[in-house]
PDB file of C-alpha atoms in Angstrom:
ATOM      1  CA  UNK A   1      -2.399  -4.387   5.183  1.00  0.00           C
ATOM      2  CA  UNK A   2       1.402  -5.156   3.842  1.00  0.00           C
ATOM      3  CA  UNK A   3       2.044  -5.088   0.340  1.00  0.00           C
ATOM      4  CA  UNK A   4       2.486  -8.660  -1.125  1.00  0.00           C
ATOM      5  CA  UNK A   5       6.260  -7.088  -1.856  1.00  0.00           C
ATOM      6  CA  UNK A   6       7.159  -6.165   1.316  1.00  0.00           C
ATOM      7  CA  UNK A   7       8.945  -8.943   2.653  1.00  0.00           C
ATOM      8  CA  UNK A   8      11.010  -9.409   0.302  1.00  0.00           C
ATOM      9  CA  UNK A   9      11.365  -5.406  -0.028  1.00  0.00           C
ATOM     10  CA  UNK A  10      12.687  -5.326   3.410  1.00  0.00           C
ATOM     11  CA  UNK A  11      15.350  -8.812   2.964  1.00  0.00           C
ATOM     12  CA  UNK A  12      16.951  -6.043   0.005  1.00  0.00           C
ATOM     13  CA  UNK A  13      16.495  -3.195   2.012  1.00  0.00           C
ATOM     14  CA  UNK A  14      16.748  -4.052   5.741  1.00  0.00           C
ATOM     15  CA  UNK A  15      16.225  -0.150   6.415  1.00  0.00           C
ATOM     16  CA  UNK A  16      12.848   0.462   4.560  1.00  0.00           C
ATOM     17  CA  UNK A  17      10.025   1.609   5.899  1.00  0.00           C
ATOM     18  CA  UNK A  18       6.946   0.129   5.304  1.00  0.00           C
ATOM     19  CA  UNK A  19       3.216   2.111   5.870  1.00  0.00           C
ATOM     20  CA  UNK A  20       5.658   5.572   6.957  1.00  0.00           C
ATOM     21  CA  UNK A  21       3.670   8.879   7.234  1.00  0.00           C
ATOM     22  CA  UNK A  22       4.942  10.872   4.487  1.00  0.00           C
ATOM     23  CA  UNK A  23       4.054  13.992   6.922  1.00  0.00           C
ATOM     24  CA  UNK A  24       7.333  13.008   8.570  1.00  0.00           C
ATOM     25  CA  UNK A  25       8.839  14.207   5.159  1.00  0.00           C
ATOM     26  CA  UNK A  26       7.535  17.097   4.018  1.00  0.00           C
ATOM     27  CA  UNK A  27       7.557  20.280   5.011  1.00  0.00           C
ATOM     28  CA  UNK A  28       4.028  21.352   5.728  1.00  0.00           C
ATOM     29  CA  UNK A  29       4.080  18.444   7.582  1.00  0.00           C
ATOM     30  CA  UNK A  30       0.743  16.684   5.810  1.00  0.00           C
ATOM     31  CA  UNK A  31       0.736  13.100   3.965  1.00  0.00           C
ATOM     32  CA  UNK A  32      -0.415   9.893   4.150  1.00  0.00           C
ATOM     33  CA  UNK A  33       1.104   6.709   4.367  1.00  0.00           C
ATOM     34  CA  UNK A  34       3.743   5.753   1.801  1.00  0.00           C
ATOM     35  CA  UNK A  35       4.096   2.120   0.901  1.00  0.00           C
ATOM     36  CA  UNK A  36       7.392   1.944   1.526  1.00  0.00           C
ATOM     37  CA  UNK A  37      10.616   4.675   1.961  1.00  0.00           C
ATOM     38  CA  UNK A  38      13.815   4.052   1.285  1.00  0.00           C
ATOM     39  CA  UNK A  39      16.706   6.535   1.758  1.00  0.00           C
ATOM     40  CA  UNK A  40      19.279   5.327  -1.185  1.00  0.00           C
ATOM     41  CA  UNK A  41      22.779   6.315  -0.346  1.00  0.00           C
ATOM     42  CA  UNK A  42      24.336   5.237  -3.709  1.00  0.00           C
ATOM     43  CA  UNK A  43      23.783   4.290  -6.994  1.00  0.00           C
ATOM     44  CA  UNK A  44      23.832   0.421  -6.633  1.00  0.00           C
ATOM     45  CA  UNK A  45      20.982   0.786  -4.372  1.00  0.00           C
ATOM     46  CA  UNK A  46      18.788   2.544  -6.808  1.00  0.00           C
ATOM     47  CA  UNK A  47      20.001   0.062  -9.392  1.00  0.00           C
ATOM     48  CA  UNK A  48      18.482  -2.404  -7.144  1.00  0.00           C
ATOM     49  CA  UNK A  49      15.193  -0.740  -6.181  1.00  0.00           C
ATOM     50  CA  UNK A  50      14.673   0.508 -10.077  1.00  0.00           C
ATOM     51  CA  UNK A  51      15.018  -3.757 -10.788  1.00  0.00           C
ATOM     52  CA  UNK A  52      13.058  -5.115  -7.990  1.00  0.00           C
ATOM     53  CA  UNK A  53      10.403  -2.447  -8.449  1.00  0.00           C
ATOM     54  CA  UNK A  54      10.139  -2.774 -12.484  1.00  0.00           C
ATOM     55  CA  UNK A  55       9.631  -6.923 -12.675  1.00  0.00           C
ATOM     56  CA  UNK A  56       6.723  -6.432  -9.847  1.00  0.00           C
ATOM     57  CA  UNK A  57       5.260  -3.414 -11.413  1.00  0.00           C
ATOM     58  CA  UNK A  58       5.509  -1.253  -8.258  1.00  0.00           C
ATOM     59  CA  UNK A  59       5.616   2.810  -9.139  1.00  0.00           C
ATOM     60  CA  UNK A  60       8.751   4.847  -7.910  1.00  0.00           C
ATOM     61  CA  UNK A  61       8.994   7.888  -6.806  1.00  0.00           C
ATOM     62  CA  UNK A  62      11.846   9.348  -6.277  1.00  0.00           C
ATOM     63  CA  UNK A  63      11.717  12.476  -3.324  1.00  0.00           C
ATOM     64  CA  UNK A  64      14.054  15.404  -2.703  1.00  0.00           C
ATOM     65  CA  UNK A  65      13.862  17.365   0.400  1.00  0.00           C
ATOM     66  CA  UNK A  66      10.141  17.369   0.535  1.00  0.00           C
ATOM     67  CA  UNK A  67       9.743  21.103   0.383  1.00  0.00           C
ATOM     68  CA  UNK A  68       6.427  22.140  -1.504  1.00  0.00           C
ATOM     69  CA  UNK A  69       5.052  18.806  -1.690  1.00  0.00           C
ATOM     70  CA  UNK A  70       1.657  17.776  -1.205  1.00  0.00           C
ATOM     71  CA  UNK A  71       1.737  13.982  -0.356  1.00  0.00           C
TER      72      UNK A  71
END
């Protein structure tokens, strides 16, 4: 079921993914489903996220390279 967010995640961020298998992202390959992903490719962007996420209360969290990560 889609977040109550996501449609208006995805007009901000046309390239999110929504429900994406964070084993795609790691690297022992394991994870479930992430609400959404985002790659951010400047700061503006994460100014953005950081502002829509913090007036609906949505957690961030922000991920590297996904080496040693159990998702």
């Amino acid at each position: 079921m889609p977040s109550p967010w996501a449609e208006e995640l995805r007009k901000l961020f046309p390239h999110a993914r929504l429900d994406e298998p964070m084993s795609r992202h790691t690297t022992f390959h394991i994870g479930g489903p992430a609400d959404a992903l985002l790659a951010l490719h400047d700061e503006e962007q994460a100014c953005r996220l950081y502002r829509f996420a913090a007036e609906r209360g949505i957690a961030v969290f922000l991920l590297g390279r996904g080496s040693n990560l159990l998702v």
